[in-house]
mmCIF file of C-alpha atoms in Angstrom:
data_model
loop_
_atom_site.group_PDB
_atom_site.id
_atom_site.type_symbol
_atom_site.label_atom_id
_atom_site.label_comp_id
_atom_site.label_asym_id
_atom_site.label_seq_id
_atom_site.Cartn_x
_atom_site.Cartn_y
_atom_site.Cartn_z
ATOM 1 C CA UNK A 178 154.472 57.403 -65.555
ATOM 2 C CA UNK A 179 156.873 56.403 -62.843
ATOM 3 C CA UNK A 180 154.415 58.109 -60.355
ATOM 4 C CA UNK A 181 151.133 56.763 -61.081
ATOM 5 C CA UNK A 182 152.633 53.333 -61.519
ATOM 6 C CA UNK A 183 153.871 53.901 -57.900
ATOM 7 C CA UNK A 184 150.073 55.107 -56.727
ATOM 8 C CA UNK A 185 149.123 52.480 -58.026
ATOM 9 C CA UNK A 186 151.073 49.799 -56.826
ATOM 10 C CA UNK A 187 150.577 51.601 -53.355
ATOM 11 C CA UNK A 188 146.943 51.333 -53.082
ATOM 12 C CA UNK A 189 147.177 47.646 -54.092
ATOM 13 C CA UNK A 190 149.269 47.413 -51.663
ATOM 14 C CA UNK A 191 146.845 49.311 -49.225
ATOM 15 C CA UNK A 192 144.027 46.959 -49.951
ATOM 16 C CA UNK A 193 145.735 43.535 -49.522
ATOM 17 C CA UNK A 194 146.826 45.008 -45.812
ATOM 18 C CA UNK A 195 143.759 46.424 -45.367
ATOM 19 C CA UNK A 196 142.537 42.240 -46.613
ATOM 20 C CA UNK A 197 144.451 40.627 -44.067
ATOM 21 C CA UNK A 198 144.091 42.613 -41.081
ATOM 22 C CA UNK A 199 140.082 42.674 -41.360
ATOM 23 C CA UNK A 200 138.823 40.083 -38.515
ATOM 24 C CA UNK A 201 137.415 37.066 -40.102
ATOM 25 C CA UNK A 202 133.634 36.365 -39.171
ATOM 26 C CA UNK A 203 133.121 34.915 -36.022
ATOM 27 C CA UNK A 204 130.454 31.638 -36.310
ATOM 28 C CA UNK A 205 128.884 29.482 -33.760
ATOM 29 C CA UNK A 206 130.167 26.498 -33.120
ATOM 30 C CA UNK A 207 128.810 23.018 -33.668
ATOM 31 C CA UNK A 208 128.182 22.400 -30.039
ATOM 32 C CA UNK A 209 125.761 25.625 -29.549
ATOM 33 C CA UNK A 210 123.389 24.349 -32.029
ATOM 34 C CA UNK A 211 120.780 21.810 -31.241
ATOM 35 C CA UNK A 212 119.211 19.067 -33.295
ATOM 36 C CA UNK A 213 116.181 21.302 -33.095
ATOM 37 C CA UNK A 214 117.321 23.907 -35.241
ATOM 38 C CA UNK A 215 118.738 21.622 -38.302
ATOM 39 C CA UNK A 216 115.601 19.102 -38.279
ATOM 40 C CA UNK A 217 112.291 20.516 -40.191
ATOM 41 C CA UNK A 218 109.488 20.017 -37.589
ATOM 42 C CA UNK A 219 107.458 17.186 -37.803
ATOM 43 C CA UNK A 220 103.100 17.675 -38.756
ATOM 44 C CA UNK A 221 101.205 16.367 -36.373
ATOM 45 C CA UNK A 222 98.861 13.914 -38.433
ATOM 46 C CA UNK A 223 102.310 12.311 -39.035
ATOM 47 C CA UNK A 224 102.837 11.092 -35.631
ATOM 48 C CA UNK A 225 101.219 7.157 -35.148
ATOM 49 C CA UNK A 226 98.011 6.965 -33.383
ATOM 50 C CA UNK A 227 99.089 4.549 -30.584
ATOM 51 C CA UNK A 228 101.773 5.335 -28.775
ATOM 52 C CA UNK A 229 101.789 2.145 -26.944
ATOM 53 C CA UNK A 230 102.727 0.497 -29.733
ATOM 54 C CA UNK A 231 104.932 3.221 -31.967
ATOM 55 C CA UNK A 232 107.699 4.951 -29.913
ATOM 56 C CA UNK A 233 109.390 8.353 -31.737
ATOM 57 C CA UNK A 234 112.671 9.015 -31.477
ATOM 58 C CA UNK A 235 115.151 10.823 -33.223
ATOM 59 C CA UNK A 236 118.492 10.507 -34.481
ATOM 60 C CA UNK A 237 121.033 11.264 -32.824
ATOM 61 C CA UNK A 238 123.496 12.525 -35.985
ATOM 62 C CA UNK A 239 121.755 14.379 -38.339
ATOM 63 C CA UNK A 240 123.787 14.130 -41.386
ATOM 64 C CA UNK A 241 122.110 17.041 -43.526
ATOM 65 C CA UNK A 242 119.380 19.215 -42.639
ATOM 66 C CA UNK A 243 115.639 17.761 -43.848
ATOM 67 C CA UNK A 244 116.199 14.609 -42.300
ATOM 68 C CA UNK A 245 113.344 12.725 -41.291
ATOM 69 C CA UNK A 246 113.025 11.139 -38.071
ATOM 70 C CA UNK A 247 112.895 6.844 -37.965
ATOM 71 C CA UNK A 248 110.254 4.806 -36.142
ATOM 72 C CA UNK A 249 111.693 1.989 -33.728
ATOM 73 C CA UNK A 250 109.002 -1.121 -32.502
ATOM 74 C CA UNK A 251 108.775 -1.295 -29.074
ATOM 75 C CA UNK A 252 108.524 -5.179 -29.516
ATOM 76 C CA UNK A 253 109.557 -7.854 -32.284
ATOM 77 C CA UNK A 254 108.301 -8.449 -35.247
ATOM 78 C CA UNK A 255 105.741 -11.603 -35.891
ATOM 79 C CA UNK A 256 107.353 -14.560 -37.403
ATOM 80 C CA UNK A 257 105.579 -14.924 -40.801
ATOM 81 C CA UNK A 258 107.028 -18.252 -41.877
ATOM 82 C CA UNK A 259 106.389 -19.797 -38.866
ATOM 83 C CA UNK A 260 102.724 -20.906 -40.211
ATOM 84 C CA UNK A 261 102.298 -22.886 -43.270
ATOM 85 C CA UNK A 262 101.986 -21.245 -46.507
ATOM 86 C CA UNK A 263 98.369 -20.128 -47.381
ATOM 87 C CA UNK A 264 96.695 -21.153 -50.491
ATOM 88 C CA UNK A 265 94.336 -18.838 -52.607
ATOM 89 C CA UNK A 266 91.333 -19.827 -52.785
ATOM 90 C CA UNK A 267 90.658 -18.454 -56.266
ATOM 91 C CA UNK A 268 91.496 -22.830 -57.550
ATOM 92 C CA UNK A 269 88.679 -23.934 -55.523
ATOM 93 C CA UNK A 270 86.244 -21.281 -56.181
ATOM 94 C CA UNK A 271 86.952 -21.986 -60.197
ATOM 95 C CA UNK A 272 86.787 -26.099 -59.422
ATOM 96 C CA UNK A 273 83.014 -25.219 -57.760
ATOM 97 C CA UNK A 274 82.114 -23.262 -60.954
ATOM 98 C CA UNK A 275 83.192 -25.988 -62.984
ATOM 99 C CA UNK A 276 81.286 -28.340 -61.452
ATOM 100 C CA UNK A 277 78.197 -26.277 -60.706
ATOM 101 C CA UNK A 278 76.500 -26.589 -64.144
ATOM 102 C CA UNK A 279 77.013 -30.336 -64.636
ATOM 103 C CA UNK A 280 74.855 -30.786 -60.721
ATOM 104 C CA UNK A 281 72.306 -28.575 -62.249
ATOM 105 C CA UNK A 282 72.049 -30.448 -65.285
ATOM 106 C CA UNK A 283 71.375 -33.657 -63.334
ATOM 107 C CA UNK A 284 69.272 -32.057 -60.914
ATOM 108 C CA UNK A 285 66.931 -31.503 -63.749
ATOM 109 C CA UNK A 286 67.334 -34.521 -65.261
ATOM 110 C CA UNK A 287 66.190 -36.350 -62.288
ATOM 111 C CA UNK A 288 63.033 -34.041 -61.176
ATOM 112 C CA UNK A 289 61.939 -34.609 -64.988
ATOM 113 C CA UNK A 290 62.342 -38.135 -64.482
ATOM 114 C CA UNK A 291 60.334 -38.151 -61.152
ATOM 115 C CA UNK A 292 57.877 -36.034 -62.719
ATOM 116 C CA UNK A 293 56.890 -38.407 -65.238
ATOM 117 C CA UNK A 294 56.857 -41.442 -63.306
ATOM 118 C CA UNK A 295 54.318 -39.748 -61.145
ATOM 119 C CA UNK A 296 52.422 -38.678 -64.391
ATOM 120 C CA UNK A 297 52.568 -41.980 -65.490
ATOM 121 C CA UNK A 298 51.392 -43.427 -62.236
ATOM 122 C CA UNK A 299 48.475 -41.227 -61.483
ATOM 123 C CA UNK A 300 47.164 -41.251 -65.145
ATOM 124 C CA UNK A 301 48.363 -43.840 -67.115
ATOM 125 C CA UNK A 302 48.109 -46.269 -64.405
ATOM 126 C CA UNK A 303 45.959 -49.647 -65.496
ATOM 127 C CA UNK A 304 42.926 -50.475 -64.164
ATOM 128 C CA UNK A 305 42.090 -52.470 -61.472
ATOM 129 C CA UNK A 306 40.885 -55.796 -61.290
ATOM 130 C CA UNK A 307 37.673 -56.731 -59.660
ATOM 131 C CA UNK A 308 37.990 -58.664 -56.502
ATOM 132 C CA UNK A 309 36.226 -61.962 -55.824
ATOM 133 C CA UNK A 310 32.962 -61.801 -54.740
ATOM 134 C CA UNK A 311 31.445 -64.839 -52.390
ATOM 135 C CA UNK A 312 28.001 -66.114 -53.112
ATOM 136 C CA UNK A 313 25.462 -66.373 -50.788
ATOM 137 C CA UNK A 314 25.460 -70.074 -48.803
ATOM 138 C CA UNK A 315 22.631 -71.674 -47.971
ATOM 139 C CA UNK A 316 21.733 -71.273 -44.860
ATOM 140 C CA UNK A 317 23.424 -67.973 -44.689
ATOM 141 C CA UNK A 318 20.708 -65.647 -45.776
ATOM 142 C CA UNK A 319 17.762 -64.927 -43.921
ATOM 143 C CA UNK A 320 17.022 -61.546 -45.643
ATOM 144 C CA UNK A 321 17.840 -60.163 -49.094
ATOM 145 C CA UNK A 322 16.806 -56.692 -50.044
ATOM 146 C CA UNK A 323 16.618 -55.072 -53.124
ATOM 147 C CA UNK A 324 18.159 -51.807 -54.319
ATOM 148 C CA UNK A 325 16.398 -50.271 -57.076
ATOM 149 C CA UNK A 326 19.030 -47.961 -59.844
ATOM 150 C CA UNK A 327 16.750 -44.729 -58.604
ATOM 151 C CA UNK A 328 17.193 -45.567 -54.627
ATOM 152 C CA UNK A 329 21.037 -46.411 -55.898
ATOM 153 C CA UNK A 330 21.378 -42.736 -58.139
ATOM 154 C CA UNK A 331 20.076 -41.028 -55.089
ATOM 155 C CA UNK A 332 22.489 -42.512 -52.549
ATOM 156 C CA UNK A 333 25.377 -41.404 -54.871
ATOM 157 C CA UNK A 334 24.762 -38.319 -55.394
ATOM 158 C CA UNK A 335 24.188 -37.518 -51.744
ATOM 159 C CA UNK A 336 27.645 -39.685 -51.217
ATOM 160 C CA UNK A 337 29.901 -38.031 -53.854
ATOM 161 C CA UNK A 338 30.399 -34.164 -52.597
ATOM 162 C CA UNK A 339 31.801 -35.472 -49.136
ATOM 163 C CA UNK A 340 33.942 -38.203 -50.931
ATOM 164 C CA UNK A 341 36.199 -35.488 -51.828
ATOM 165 C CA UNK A 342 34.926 -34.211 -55.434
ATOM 166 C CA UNK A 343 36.402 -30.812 -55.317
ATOM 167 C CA UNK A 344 33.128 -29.599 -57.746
ATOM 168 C CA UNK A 345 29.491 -29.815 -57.117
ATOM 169 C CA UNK A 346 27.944 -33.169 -59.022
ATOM 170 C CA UNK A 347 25.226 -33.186 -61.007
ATOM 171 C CA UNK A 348 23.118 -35.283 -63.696
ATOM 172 C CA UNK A 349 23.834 -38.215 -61.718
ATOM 173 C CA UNK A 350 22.946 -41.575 -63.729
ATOM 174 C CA UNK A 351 23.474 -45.157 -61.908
ATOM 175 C CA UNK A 352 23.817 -48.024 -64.694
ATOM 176 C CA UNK A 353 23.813 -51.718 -63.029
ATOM 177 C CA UNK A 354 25.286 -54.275 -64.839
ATOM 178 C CA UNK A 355 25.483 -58.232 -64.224
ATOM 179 C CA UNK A 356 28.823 -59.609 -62.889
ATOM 180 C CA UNK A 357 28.367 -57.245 -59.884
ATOM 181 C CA UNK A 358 29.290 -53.968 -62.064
ATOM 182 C CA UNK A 359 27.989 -50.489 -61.595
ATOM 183 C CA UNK A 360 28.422 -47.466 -63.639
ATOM 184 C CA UNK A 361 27.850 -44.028 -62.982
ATOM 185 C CA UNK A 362 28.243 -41.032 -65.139
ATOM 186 C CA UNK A 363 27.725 -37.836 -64.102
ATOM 187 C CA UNK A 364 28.600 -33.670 -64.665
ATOM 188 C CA UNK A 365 31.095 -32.212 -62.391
ATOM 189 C CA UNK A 366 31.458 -28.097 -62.210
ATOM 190 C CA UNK A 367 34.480 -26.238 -60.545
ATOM 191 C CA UNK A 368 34.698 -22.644 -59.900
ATOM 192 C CA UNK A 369 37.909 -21.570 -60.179
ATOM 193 C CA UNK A 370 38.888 -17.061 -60.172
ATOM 194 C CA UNK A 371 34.756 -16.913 -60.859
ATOM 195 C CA UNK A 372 34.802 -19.137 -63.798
ATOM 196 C CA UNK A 373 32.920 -22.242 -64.022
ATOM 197 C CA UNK A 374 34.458 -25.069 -65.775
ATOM 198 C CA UNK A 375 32.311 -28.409 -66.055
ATOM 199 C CA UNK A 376 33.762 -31.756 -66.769
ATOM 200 C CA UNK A 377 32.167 -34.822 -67.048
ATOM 201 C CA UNK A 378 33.139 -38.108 -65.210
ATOM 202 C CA UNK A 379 32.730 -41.540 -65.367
ATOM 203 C CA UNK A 380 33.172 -44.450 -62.398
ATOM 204 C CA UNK A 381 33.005 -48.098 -62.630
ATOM 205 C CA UNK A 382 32.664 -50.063 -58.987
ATOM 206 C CA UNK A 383 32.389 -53.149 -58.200
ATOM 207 C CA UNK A 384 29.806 -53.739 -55.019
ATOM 208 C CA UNK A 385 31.489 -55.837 -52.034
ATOM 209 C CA UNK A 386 31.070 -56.805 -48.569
ATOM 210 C CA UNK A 387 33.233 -55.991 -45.987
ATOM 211 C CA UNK A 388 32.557 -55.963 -42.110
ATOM 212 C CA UNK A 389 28.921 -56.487 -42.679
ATOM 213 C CA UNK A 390 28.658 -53.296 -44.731
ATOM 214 C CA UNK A 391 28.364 -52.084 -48.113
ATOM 215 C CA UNK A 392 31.755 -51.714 -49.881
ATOM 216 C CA UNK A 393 32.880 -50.393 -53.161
ATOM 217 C CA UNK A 394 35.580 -51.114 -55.374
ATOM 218 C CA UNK A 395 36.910 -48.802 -58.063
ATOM 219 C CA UNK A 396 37.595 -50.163 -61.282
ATOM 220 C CA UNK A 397 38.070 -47.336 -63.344
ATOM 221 C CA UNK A 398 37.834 -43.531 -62.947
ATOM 222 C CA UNK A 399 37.507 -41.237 -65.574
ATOM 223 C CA UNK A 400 37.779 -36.985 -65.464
ATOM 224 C CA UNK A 401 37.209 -34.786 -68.404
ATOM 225 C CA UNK A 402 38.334 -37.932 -70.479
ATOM 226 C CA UNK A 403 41.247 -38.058 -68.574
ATOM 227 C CA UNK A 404 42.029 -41.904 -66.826
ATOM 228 C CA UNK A 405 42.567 -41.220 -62.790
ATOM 229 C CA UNK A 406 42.579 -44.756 -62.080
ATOM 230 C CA UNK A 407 45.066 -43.652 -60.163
ATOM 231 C CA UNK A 408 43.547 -41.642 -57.691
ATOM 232 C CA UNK A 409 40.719 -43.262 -56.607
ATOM 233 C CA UNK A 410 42.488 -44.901 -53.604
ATOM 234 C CA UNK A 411 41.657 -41.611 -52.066
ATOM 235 C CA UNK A 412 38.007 -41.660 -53.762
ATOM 236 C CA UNK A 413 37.315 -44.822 -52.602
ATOM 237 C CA UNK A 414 38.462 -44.391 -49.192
ATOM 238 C CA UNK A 415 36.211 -41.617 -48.562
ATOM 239 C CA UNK A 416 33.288 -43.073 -49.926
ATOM 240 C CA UNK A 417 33.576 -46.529 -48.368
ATOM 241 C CA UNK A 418 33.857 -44.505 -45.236
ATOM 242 C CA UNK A 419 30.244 -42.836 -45.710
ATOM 243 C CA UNK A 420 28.944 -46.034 -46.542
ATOM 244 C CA UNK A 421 30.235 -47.644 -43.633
ATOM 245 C CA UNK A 422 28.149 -44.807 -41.395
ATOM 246 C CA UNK A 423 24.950 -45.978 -43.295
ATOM 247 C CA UNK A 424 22.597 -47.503 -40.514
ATOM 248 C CA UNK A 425 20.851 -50.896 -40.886
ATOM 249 C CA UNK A 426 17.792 -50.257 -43.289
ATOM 250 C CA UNK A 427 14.569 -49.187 -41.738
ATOM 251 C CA UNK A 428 11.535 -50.983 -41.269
ATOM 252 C CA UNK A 429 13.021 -54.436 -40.339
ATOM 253 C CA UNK A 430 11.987 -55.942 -36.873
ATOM 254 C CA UNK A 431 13.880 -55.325 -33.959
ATOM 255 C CA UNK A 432 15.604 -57.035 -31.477
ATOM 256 C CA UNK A 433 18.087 -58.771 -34.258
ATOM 257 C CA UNK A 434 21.513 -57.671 -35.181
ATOM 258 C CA UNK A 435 21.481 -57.934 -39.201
ATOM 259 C CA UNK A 436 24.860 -58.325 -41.105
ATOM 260 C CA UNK A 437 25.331 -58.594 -44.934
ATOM 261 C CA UNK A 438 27.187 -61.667 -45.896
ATOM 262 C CA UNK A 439 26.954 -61.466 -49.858
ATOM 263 C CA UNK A 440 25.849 -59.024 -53.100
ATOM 264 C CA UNK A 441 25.131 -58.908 -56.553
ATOM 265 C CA UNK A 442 24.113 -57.205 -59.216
ATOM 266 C CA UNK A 443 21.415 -57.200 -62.184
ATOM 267 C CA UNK A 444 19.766 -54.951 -64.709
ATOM 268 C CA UNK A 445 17.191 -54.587 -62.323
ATOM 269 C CA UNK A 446 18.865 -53.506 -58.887
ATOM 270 C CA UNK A 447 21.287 -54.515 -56.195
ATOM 271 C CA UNK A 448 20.520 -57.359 -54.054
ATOM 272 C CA UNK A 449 22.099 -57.305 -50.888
ATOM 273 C CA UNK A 450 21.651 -60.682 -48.491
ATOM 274 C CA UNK A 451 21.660 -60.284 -44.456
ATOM 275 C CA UNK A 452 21.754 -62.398 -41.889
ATOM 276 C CA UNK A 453 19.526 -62.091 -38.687
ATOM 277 C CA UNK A 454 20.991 -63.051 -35.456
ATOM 278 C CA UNK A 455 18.770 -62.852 -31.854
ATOM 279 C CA UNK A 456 20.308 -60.178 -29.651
ATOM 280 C CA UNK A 457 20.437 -61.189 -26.408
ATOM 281 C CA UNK A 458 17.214 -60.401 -23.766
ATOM 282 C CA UNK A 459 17.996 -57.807 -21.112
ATOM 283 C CA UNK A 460 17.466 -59.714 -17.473
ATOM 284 C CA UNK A 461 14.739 -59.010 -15.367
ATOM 285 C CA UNK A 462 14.762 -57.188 -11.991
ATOM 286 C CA UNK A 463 15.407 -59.087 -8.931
ATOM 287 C CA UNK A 464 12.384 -57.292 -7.721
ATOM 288 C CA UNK A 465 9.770 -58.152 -10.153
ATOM 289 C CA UNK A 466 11.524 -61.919 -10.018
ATOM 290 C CA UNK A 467 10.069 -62.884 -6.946
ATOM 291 C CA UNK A 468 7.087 -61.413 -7.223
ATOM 292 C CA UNK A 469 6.123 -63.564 -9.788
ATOM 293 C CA UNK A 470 7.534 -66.736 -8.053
ATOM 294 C CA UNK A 471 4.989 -65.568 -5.117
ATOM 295 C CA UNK A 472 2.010 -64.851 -7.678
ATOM 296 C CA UNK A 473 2.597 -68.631 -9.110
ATOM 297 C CA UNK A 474 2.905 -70.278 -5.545
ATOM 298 C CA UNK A 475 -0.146 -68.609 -4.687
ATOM 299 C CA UNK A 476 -1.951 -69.867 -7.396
ATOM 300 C CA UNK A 477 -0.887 -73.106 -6.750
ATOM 301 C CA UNK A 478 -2.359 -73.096 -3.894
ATOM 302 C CA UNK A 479 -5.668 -72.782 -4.887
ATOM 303 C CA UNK A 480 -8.603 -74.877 -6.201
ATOM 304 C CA UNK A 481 -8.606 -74.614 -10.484
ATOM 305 C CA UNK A 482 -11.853 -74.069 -11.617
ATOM 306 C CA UNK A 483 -12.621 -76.646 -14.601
ATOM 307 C CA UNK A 484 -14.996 -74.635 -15.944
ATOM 308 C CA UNK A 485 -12.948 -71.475 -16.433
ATOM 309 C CA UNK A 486 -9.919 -74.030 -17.695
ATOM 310 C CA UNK A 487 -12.520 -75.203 -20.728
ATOM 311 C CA UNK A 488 -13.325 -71.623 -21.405
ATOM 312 C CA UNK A 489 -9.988 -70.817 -21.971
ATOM 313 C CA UNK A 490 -8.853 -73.467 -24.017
ATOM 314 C CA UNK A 491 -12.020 -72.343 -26.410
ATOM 315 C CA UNK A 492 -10.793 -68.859 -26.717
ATOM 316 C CA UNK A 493 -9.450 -68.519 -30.336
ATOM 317 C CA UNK A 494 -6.499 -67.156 -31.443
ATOM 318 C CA UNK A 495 -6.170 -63.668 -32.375
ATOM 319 C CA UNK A 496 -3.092 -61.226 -33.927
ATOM 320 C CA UNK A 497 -1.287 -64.648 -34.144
ATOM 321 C CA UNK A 498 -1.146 -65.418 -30.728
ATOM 322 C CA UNK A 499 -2.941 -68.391 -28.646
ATOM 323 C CA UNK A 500 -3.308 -69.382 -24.943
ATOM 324 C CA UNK A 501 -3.332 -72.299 -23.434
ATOM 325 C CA UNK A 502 -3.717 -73.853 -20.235
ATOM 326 C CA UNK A 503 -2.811 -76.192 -17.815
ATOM 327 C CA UNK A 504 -3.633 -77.990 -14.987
ATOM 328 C CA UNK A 505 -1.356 -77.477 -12.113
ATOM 329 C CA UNK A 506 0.192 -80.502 -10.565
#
């Protein structure tokens, strides 16, 4: 026992010798290792895109190994409370909503109003009142024609289309009535998208003189049943500016300038009353001017024959002309 306790002991003792004199391992030192070997490397799409801007650099102490690398500015940072605070403009943008229904309510409000007043003005409007009409003055009139109602229905419906009817007329009736009234009644057809829609209309004018022409004055304009009083400023316009074109009427003797003065109105026509005024004679040449003062000396000159004198003075007078003569001095 006292053996293999000493074998024992003795290769105990053999190992912690054997312990201590064994070399310990030999490590590199600190200052062999670079930062390269304790820093993971760095992927590429982390690196910043402008490098005038971003600088990399690295630490110079790594404290463990995984440590990232910092970013340093190359300039300073912007002062952000330099500048006065900025306001969101989510308040405003909610004020504008607010608002935006009550400006469409009134919008509304005031093209209905408009609307109506215009409604009310083109087609409810009253009609108008005749205008005063001058008589004719003694003196005044030195012709007066007569315009019979189917002379008068023919000169409106040739007068109507270009008055600025947007239809074609047709059934044209003229009605004269005292107090210097006319009425006409009528059919007017539009064609509107191929269909024809016919309406019939009814006009009262009053006949006036204005420039020495034939004027009219709407009273009362009816469409379909439908009062346009209102519009027949434009109707009237147009139509007083046909009549206006109308020459002076045929068949009346030349070498006057006729003007009407006055007009009225019976169950039997229109009477229209002109006044005749000379126009003035057109000179005569300076040629033919002294020929004649030559011709009459010359005849002065000579011996008048009495009998030829008497046989003149019996001629008689014919297309409502006579001659006379005289004895020269």
């Amino acid at each position: 026992m006292s053996w293999f306790a000493n074998a024992s002991t003795d290769g105990d003792d053999e190992a912690d010798s054997a312990s201590e004199v064994a070399p310990s391992p030999v490590f590199e030192s600190a200052a062999n290792l670079s930062d390269r070997d304790l820093v993971e490397p760095t992927e590429a799409s982390y690196l910043p895109d402008d490098p005038l801007t971003w600088e990399l650099s690295e630490t110079q102490f790594s404290s463990a190994r995984g440590a990232r690398p910092t970013r340093r500015l190359s300039g300073p940072l912007p002062d952000t409370e330099a500048g006065p605070p900025q306001l969101s403009s989510a308040p405003a943008r909610q004020r504008r909503r607010r608002w935006l229904p009550v400006g469409t309510f009134l919008l509304g409000l005031l093209s209905g109003v408009l609307a109506l007043w215009l409604v009310a003005l083109l087609f409810l409007g009253p009609d108008h009142s005749p205008l005063p009409s001058p008589s004719p003055a003694s003196g005044e009139s030195d012709l007066v024609l007569q315009l019979s109602p189917a002379y008068l229905t023919a000169l409106v419906t040739r007068n109507l289309p270009r008055a600025g009817l947007p239809g074609q007329v047709s059934q044209v009736r003229v009605t004269l009535q005292p107090r210097d009234l006319i009425e006409v009644t009528g059919q007017e057809t539009l064609t509107l998208f191929g269909l024809a829609l016919t309406r019939p209309f009814f006009l009262r004018v009053q006949p006036v003189i204005v420039t020495c022409h034939l004027q009219v004055h709407v009273l009362h304009a009816d469409l379909g049943g439908l009062s346009v009083t209102g519009l027949a400023a434009m109707f009237e316009e147009h139509l007083n500016q046909q009549l206006s074109q109308q020459p002076a009427p045929a068949g009346l003797p030349a070498g006057f300038h006729y003007c009407a003065v006055a007009t009225w109105t019976t169950t039997n026509g229109l009477w229209i009353s002109y006044s005749a005024q000379p126009t003035a004679l057109a000179p005569r040449p300076r040629g033919r001017e002294d020929a004649g003062l030559a011709r009459n000396r010359w005849l002065q000159e000579l011996e008048p024959d009495p009998g030829s004198a008497s046989a003149l003075a019996d001629l008689p007078s014919s297309s409502g002309f006579s001659a006379s003569a005289r004895r020269p001095q």
